[in-house]
Coordinates of N, CA, C and O in Angstrom, one line a residue:
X1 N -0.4 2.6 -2.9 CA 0.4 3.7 -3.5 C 0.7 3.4 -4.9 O 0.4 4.2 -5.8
X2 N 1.3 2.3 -5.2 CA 1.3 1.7 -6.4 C 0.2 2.1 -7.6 O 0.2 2.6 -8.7
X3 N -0.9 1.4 -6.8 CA -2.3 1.6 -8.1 C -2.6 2.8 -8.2 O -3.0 3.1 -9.3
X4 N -2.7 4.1 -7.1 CA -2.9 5.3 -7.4 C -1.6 6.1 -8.3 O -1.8 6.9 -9.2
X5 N -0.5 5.7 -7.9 CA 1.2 6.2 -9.0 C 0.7 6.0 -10.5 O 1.0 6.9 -11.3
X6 N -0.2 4.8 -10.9 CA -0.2 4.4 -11.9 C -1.6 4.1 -12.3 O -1.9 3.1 -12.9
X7 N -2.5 5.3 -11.8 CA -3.6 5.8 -12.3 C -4.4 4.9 -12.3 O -5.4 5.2 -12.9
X8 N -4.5 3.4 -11.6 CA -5.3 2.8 -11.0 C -6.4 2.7 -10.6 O -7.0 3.8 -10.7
X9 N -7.2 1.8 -10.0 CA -8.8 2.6 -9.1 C -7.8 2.2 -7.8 O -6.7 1.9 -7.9
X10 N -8.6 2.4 -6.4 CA -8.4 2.2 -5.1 C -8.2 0.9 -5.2 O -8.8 0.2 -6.0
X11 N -7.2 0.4 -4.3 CA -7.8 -1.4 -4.2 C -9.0 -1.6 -2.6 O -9.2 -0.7 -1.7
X12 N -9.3 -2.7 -2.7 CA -10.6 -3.3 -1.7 C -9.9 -4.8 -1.7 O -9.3 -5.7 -2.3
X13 N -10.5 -4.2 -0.5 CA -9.7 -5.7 0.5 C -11.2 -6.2 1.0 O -11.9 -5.6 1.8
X14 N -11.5 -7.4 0.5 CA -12.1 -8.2 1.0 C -12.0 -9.4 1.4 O -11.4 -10.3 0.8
X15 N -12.5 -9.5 2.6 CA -12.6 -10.9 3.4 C -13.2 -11.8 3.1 O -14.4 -11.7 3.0
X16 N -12.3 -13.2 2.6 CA -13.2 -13.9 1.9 C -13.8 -15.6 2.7 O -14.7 -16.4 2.3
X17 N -13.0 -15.7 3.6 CA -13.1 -16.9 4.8 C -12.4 -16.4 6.0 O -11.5 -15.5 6.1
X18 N -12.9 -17.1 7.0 CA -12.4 -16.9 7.9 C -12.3 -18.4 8.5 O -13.2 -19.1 8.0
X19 N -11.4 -19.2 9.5 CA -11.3 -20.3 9.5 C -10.6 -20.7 11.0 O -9.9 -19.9 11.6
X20 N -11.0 -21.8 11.3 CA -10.1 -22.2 12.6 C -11.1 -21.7 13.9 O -12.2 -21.1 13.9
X21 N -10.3 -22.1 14.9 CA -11.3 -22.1 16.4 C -10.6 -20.6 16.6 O -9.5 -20.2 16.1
X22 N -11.7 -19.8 17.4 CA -11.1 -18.2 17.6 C -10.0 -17.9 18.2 O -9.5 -16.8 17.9
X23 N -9.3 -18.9 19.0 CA -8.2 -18.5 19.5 C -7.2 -18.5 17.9 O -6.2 -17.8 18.2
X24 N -7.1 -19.0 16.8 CA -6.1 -19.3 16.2 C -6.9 -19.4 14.9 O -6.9 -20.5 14.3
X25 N -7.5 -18.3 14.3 CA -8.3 -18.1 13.3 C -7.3 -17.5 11.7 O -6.3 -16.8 11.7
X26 N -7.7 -17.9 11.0 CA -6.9 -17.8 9.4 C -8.2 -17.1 8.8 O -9.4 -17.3 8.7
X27 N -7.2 -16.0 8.3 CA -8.3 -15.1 7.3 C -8.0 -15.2 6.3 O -6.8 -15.5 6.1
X28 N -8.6 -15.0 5.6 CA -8.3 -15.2 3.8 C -9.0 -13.7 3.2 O -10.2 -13.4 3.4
X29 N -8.1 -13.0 2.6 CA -8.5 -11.7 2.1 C -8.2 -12.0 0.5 O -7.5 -12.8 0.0
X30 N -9.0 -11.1 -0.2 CA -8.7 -11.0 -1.8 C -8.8 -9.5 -1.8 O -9.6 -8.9 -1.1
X31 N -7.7 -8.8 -2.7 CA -7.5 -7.8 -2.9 C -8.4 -7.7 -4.8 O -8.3 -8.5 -5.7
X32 N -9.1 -6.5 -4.7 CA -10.0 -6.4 -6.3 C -9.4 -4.6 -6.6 O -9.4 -3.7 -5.7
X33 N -9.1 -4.4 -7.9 CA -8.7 -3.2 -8.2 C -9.7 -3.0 -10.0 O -9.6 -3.5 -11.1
X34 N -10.8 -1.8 -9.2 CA -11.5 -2.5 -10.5 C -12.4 -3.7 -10.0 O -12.5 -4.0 -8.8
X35 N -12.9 -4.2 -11.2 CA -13.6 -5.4 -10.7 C -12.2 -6.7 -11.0 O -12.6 -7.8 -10.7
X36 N -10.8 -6.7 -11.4 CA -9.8 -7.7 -11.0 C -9.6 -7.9 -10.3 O -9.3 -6.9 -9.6
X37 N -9.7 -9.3 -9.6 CA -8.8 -10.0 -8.5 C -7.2 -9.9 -8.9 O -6.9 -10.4 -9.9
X38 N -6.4 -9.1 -8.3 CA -4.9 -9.1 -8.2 C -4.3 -10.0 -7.4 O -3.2 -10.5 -7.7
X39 N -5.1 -10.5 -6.2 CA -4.0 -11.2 -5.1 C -5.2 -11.6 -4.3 O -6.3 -11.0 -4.3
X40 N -4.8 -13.3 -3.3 CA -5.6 -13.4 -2.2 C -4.3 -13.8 -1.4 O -3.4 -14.6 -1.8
X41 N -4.4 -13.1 -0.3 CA -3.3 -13.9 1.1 C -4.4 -13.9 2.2 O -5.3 -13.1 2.5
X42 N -3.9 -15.1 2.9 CA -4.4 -15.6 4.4 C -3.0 -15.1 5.6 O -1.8 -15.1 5.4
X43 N -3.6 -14.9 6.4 CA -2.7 -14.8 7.7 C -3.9 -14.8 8.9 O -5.1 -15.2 9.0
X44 N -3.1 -14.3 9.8 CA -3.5 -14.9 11.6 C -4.3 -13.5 12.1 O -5.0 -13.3 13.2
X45 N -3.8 -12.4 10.8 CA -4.9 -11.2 11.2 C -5.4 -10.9 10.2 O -5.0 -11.2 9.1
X46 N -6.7 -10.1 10.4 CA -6.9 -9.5 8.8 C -5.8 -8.9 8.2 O -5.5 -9.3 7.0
X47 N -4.9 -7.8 8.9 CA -4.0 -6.9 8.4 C -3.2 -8.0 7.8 O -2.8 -8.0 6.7
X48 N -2.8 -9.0 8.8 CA -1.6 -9.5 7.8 C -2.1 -10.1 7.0 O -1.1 -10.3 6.2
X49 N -3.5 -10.9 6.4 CA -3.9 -11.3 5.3 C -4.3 -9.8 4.3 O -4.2 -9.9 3.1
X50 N -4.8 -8.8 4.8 CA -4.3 -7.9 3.8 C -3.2 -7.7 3.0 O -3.2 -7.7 1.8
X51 N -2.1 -7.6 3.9 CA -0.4 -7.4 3.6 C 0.0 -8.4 2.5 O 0.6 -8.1 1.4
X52 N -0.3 -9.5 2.8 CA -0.2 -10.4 2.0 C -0.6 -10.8 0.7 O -0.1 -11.7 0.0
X53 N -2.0 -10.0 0.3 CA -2.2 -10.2 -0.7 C -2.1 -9.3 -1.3 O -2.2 -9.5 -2.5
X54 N -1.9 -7.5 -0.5 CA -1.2 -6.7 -1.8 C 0.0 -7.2 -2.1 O -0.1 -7.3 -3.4
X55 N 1.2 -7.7 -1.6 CA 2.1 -8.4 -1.9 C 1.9 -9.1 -3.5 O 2.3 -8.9 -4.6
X56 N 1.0 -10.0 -3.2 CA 1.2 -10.9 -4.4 C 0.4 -9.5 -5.5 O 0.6 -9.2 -6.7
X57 N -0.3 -9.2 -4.8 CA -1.3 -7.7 -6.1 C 0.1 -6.9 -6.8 O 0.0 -6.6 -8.0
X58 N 1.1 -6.7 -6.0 CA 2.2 -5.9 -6.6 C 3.1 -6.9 -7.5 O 3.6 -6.6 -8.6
X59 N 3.1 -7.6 -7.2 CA 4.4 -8.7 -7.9 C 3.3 -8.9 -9.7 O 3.8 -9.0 -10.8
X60 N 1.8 -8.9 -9.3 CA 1.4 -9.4 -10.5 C 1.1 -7.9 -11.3 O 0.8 -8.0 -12.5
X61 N 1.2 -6.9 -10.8 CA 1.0 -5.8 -11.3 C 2.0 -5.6 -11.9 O 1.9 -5.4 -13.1
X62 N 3.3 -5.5 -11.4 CA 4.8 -5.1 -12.2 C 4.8 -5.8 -13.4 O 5.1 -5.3 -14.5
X63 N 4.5 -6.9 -12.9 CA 4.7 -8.2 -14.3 C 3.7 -7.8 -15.3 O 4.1 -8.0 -16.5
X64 N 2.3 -7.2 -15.1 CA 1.6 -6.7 -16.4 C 2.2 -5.3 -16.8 O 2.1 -4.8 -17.9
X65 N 2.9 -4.8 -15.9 CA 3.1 -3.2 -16.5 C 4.3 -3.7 -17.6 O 4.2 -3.3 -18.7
X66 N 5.5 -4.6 -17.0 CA 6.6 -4.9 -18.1 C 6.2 -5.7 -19.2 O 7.1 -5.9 -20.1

């Protein structure tokens, strides 16, 4: 919502590892808006390795907009 408010492209969530035995697997996502990397977060699902790296995508976004 952010990158579209502020005339943005879409962001893309890509999977960039995946890691660990299947019961207890770590994803690693990188968020790209444009061809920039904004953010990568890992978690225990994709979504929450999504979540996580718009997180850091927004914190580093505010900081270029100010």
């Amino acid at each position: 919502e952010f990158a579209q408010a502020n005339k943005l492209s879409t962001p893309v969530y890509e999977t960039i590892e995946e890691a660990g035995p299947h019961h207890a697997r770590i994803f690693t996502v990188e968020v790209l808006i444009g061809d920039i990397k904004y953010g990568i977060g890992k978690g225990m699902s994709k979504k929450s390795a999504e979540q996580n790296a718009a997180r850091l995508a927004l914190i580093k976004l505010t900081d270029d907009l100010n």
